[in-house]
PDB file of C-alpha atoms in Angstrom:
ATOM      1  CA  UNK A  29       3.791 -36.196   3.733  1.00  0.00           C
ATOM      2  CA  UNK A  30       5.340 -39.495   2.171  1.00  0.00           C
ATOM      3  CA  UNK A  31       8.099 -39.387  -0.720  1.00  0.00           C
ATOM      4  CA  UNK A  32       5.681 -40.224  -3.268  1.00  0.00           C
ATOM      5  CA  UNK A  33       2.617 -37.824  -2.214  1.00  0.00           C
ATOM      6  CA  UNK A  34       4.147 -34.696  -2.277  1.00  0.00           C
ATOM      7  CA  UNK A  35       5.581 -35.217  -5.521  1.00  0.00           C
ATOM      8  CA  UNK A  36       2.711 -36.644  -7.209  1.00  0.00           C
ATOM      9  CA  UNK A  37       1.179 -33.441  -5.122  1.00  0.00           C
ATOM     10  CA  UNK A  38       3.136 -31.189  -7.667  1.00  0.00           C
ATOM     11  CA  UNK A  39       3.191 -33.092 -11.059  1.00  0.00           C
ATOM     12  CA  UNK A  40      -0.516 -33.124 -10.904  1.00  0.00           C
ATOM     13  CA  UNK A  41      -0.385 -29.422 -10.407  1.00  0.00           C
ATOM     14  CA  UNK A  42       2.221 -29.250 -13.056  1.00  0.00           C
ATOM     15  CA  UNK A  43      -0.347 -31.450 -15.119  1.00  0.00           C
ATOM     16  CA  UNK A  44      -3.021 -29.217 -15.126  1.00  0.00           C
ATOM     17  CA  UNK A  45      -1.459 -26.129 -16.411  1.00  0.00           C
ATOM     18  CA  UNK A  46      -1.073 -26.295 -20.137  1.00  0.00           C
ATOM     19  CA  UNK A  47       1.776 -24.651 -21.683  1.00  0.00           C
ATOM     20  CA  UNK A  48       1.165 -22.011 -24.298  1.00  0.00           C
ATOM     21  CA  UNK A  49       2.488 -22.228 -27.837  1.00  0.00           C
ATOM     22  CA  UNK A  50       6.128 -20.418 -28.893  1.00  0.00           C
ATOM     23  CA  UNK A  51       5.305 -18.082 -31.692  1.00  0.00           C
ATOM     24  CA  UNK A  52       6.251 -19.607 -35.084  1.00  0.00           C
ATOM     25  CA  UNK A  53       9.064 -16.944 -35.589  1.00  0.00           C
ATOM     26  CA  UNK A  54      11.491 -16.743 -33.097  1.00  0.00           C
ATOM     27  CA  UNK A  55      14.924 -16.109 -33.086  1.00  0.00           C
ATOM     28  CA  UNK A  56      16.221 -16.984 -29.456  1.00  0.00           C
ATOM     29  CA  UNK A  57      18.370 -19.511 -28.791  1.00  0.00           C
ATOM     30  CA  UNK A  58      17.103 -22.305 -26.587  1.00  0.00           C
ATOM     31  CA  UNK A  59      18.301 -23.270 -23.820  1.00  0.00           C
ATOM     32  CA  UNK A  60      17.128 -25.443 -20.671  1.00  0.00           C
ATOM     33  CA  UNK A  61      17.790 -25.661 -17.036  1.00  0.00           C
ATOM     34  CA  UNK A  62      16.483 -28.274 -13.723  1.00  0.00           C
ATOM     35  CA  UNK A  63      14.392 -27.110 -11.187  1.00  0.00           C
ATOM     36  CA  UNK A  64      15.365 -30.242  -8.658  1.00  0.00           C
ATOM     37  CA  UNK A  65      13.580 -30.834  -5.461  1.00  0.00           C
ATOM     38  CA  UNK A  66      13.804 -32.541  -2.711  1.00  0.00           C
ATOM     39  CA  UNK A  67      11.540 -33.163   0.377  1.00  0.00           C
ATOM     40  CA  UNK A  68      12.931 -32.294   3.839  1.00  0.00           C
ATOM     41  CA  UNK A  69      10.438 -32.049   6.605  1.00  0.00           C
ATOM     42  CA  UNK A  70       7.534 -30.739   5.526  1.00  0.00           C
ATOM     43  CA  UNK A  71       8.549 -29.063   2.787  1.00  0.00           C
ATOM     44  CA  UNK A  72      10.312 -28.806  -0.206  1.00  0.00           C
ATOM     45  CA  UNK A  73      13.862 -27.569  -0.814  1.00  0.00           C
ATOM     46  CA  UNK A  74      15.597 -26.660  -4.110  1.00  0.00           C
ATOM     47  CA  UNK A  75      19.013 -26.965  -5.903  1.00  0.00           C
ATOM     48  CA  UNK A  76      20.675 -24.026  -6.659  1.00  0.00           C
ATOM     49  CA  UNK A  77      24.249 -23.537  -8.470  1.00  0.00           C
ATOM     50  CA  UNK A  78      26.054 -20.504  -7.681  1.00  0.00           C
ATOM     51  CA  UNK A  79      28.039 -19.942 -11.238  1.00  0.00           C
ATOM     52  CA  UNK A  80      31.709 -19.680 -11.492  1.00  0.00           C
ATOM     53  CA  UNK A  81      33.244 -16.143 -11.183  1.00  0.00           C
ATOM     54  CA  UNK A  82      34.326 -14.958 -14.729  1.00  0.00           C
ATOM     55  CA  UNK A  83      34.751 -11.407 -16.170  1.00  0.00           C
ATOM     56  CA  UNK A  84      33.399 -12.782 -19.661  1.00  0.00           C
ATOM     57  CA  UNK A  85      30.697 -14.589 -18.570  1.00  0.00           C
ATOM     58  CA  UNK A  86      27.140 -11.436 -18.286  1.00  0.00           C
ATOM     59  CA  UNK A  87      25.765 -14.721 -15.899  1.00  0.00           C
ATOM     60  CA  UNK A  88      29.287 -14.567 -13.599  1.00  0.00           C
ATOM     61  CA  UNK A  89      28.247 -15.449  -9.939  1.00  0.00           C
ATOM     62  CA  UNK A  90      24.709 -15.288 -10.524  1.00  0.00           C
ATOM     63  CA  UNK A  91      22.472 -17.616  -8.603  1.00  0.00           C
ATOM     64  CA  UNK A  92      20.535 -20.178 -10.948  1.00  0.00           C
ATOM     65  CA  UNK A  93      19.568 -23.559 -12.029  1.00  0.00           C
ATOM     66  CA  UNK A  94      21.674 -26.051 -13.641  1.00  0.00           C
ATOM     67  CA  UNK A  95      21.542 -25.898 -17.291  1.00  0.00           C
ATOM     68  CA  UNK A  96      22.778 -24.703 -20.251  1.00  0.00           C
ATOM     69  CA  UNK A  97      22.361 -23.876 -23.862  1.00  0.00           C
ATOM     70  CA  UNK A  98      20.478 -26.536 -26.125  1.00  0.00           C
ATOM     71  CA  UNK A  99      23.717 -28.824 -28.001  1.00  0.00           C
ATOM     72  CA  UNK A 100      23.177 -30.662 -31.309  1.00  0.00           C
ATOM     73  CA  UNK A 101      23.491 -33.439 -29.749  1.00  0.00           C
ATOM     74  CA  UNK A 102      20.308 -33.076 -27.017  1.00  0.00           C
ATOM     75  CA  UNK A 103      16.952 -34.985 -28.569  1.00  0.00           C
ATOM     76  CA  UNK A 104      14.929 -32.836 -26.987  1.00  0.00           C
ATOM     77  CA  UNK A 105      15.050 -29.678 -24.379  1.00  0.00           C
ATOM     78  CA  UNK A 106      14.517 -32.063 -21.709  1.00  0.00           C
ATOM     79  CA  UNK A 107      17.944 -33.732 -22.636  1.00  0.00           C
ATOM     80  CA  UNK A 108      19.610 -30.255 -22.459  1.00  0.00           C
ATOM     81  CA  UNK A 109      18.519 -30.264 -19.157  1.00  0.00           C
ATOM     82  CA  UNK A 110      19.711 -33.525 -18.233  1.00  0.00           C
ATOM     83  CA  UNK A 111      22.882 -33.203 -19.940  1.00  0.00           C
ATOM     84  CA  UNK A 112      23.561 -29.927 -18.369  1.00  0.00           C
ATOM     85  CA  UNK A 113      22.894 -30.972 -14.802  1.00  0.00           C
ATOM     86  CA  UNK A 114      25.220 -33.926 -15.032  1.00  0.00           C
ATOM     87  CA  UNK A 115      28.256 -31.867 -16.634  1.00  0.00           C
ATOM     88  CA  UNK A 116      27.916 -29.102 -13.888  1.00  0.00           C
ATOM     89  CA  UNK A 117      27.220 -30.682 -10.227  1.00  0.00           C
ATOM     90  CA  UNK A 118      27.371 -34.335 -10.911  1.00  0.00           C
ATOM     91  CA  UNK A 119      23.478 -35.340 -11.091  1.00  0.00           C
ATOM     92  CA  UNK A 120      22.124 -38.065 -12.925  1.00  0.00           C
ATOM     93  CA  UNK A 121      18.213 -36.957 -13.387  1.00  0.00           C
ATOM     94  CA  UNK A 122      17.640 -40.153 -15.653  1.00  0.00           C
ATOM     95  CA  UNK A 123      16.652 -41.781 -12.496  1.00  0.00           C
ATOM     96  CA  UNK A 124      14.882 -39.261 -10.921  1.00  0.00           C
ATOM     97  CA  UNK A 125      10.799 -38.299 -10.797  1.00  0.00           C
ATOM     98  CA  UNK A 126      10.387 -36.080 -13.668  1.00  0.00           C
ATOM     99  CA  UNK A 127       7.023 -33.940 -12.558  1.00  0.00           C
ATOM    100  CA  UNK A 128       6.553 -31.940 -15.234  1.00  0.00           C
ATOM    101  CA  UNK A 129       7.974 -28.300 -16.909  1.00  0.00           C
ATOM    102  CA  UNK A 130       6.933 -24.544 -16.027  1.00  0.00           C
ATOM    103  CA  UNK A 131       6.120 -22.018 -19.301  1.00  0.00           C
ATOM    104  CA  UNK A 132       9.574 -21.456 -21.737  1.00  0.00           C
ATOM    105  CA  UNK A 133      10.719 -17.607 -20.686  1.00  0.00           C
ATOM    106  CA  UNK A 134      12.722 -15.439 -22.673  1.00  0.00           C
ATOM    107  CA  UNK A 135      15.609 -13.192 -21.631  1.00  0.00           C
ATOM    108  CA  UNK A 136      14.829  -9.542 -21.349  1.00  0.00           C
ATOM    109  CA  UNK A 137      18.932  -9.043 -21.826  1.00  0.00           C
ATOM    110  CA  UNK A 138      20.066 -11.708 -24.150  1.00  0.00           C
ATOM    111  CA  UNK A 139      18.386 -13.414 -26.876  1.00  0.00           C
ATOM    112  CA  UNK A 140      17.430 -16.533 -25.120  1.00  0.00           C
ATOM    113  CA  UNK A 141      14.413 -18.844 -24.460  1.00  0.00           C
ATOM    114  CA  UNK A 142      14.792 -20.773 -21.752  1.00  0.00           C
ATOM    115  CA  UNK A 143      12.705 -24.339 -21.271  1.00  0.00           C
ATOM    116  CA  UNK A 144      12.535 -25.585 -17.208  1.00  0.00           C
ATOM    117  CA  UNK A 145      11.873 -28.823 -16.162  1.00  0.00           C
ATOM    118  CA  UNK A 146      10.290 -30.107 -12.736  1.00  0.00           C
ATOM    119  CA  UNK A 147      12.416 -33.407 -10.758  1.00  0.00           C
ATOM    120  CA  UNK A 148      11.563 -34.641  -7.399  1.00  0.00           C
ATOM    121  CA  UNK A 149      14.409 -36.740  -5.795  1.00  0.00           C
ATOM    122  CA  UNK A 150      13.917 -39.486  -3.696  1.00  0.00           C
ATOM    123  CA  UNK A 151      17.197 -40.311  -2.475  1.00  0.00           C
ATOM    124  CA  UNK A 152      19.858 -38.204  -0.915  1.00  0.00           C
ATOM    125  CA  UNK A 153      22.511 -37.304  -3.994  1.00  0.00           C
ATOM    126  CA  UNK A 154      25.946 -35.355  -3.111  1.00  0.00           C
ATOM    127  CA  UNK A 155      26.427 -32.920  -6.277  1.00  0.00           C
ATOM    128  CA  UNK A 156      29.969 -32.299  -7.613  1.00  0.00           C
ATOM    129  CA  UNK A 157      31.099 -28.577  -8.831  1.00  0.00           C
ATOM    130  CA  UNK A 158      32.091 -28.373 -11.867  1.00  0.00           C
ATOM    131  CA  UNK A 159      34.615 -25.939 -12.964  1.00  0.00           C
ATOM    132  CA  UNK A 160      31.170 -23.981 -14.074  1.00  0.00           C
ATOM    133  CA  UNK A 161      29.964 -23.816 -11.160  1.00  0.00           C
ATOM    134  CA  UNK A 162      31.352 -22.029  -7.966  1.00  0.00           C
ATOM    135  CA  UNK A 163      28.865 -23.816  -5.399  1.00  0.00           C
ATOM    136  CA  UNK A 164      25.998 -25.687  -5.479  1.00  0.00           C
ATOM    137  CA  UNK A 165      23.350 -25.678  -2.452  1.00  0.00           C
ATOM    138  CA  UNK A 166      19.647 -26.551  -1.271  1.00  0.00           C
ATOM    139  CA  UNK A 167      17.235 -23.518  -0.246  1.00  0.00           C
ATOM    140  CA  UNK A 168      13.878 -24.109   1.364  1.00  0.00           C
ATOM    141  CA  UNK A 169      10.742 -23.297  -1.126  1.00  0.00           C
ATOM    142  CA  UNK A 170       8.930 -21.479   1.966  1.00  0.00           C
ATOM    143  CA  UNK A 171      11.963 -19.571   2.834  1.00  0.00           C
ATOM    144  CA  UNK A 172      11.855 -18.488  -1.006  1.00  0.00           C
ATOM    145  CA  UNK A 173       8.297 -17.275  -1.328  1.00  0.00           C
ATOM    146  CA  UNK A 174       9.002 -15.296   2.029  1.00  0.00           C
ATOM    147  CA  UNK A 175       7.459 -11.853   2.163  1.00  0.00           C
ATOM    148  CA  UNK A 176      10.613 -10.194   3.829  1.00  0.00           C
ATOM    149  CA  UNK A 177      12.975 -11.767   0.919  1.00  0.00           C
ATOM    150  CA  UNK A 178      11.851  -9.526  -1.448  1.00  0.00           C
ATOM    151  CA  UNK A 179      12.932  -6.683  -2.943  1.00  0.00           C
ATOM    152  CA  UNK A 180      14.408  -4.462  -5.432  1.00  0.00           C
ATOM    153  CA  UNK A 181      18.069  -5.146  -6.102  1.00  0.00           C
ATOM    154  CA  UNK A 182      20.623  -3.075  -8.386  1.00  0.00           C
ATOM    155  CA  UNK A 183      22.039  -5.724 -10.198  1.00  0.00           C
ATOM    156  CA  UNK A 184      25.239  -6.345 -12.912  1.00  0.00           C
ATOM    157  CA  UNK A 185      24.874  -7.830 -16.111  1.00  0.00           C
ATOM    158  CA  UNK A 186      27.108  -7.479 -19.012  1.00  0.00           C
ATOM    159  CA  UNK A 187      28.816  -4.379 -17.551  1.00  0.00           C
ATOM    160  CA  UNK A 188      25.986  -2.598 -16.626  1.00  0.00           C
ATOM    161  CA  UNK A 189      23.916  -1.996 -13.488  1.00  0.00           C
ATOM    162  CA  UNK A 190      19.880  -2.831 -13.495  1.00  0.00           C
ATOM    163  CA  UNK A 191      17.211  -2.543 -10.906  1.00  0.00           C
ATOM    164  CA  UNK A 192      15.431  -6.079 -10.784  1.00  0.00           C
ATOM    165  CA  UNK A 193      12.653  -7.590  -8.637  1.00  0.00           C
ATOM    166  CA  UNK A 194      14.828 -10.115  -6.843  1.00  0.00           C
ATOM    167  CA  UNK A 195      15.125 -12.399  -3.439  1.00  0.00           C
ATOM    168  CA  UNK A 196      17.214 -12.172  -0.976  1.00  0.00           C
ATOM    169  CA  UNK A 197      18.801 -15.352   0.110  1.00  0.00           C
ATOM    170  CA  UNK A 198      20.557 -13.806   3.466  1.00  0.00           C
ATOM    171  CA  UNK A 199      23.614 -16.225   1.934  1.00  0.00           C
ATOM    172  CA  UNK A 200      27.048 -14.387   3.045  1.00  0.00           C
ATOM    173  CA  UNK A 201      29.140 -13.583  -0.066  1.00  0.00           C
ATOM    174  CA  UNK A 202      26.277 -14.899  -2.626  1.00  0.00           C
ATOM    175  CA  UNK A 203      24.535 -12.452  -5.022  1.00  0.00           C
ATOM    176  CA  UNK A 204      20.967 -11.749  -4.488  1.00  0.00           C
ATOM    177  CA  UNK A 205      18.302 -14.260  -6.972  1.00  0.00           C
ATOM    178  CA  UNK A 206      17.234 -12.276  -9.863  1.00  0.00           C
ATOM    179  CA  UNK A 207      16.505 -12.937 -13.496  1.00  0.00           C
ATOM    180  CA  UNK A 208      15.180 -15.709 -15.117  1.00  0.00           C
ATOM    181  CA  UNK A 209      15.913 -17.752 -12.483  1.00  0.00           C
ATOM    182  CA  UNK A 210      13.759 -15.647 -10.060  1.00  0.00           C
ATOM    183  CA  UNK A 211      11.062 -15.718 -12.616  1.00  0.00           C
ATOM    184  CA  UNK A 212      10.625 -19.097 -12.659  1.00  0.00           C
ATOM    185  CA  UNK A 213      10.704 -19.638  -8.714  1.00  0.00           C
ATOM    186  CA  UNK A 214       7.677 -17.412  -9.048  1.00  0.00           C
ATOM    187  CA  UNK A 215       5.703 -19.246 -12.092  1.00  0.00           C
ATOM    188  CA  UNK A 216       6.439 -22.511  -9.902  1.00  0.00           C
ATOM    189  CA  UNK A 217       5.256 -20.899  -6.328  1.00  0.00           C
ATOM    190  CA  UNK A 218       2.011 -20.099  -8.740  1.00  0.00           C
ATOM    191  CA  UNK A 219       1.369 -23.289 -10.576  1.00  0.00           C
ATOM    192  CA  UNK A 220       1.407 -24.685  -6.382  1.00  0.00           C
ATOM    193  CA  UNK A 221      -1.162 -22.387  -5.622  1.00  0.00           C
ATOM    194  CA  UNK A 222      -3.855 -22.374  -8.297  1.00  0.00           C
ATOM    195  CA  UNK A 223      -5.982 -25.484  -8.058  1.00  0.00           C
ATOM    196  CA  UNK A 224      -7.654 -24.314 -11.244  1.00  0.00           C
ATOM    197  CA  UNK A 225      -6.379 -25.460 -14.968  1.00  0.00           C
ATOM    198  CA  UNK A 226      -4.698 -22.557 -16.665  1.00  0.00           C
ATOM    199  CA  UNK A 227      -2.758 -21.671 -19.759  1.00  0.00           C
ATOM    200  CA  UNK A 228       0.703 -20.553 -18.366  1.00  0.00           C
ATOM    201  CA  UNK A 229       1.866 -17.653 -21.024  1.00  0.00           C
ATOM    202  CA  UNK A 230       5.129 -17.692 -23.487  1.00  0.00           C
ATOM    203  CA  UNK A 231       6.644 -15.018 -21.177  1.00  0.00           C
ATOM    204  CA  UNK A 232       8.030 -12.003 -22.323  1.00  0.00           C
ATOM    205  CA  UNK A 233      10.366  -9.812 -21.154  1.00  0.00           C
ATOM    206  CA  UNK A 234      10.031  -7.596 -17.973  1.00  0.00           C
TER     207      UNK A 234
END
């Protein structure tokens, strides 16, 4: 499949899912991440950051997307993203295919609503770490979606331990993907699926 085909592939998926309204009172603070992709093979592959190990950060070596918390000074969500993705691994998205944006999903730990948006690269990029970010890596979509990948993790967030659905990246010394992030690797794998036009939901919490 060319460059240009399998990313026009998944923006007119992305195009045909319509995203459901917020509800008019909501007090979560928004936030925005990347979901960057990039075709090797046959397939797809997508960027991952590994975040920075720090006792007072509840996200501290978590596996996720680069992004961040919306900033006074970001237009729009979409800006968050892009902002956020060039402060922590060195990415400028202005140039890239933007294919669309999954349904907002808020935090079932923190008061958060989180806002993704879909880029296809074209050309190979070499991300930077940040001091945010402990690593940053690619990880096959097909690889993701695999049955044996999945399972049910015990997890640590904010001091305490959880049992989350989560995937299991086989990545020595990395933490399993759980989350939001893992939520929206599943709307995405979805939206690919469904040939159908749908409403994707405001999500709630697990």
């Amino acid at each position: 499949m060319s460059d240009t085909a399998w990313s026009k592939k998944i923006a007119q998926r992305l195009g045909r899912s319509m995203i459901a309204d917020a509800p008019s009172v909501d007090d979560r603070k928004p936030a925005a991440v990347a979901l960057i992709l990039r075709q090797v093979g046959a397939g797809q592959e997508l960027l991952f950051i590994e975040r920075a190990h720090h006792p007072d950060d509840p996200w501290s070596g978590n596996i996720g997307f680069p992004g961040g918390r919306r900033d006074p000074v970001d237009e729009t969500l979409r800006h968050t993203a892009e902002r956020e993705t060039m402060e922590e691994v060195g990415i400028d998205l202005s140039g890239a295919c933007y294919l669309g944006r999954l349904s907002d999903i808020v935090g079932a730990n923190l008061p958060v609503r989180v806002s993704c948006f879909v880029y296809g690269l074209a050309e190979q990029v070499e991300p930077t770490v940040s001091p945010e970010v402990h690593d940053v890596f690619w990880f096959a979509l097909h690889e993701l979606v695999a049955p044996q990948r999945q399972l049910t993790a015990q997890v640590s967030f904010g001091g305490k331990l959880l049992e989350a659905p989560a995937i299991d990246l086989g990545l020595p010394g990395k933490a399993v993907l759980w989350g939001i992030t893992y939520r929206l690797v599943n709307q995405f794998r979805e939206v690919l699926e469904s040939g159908e036009e749908r409403q994707l939901p405001y999500e709630l919490p697990l």
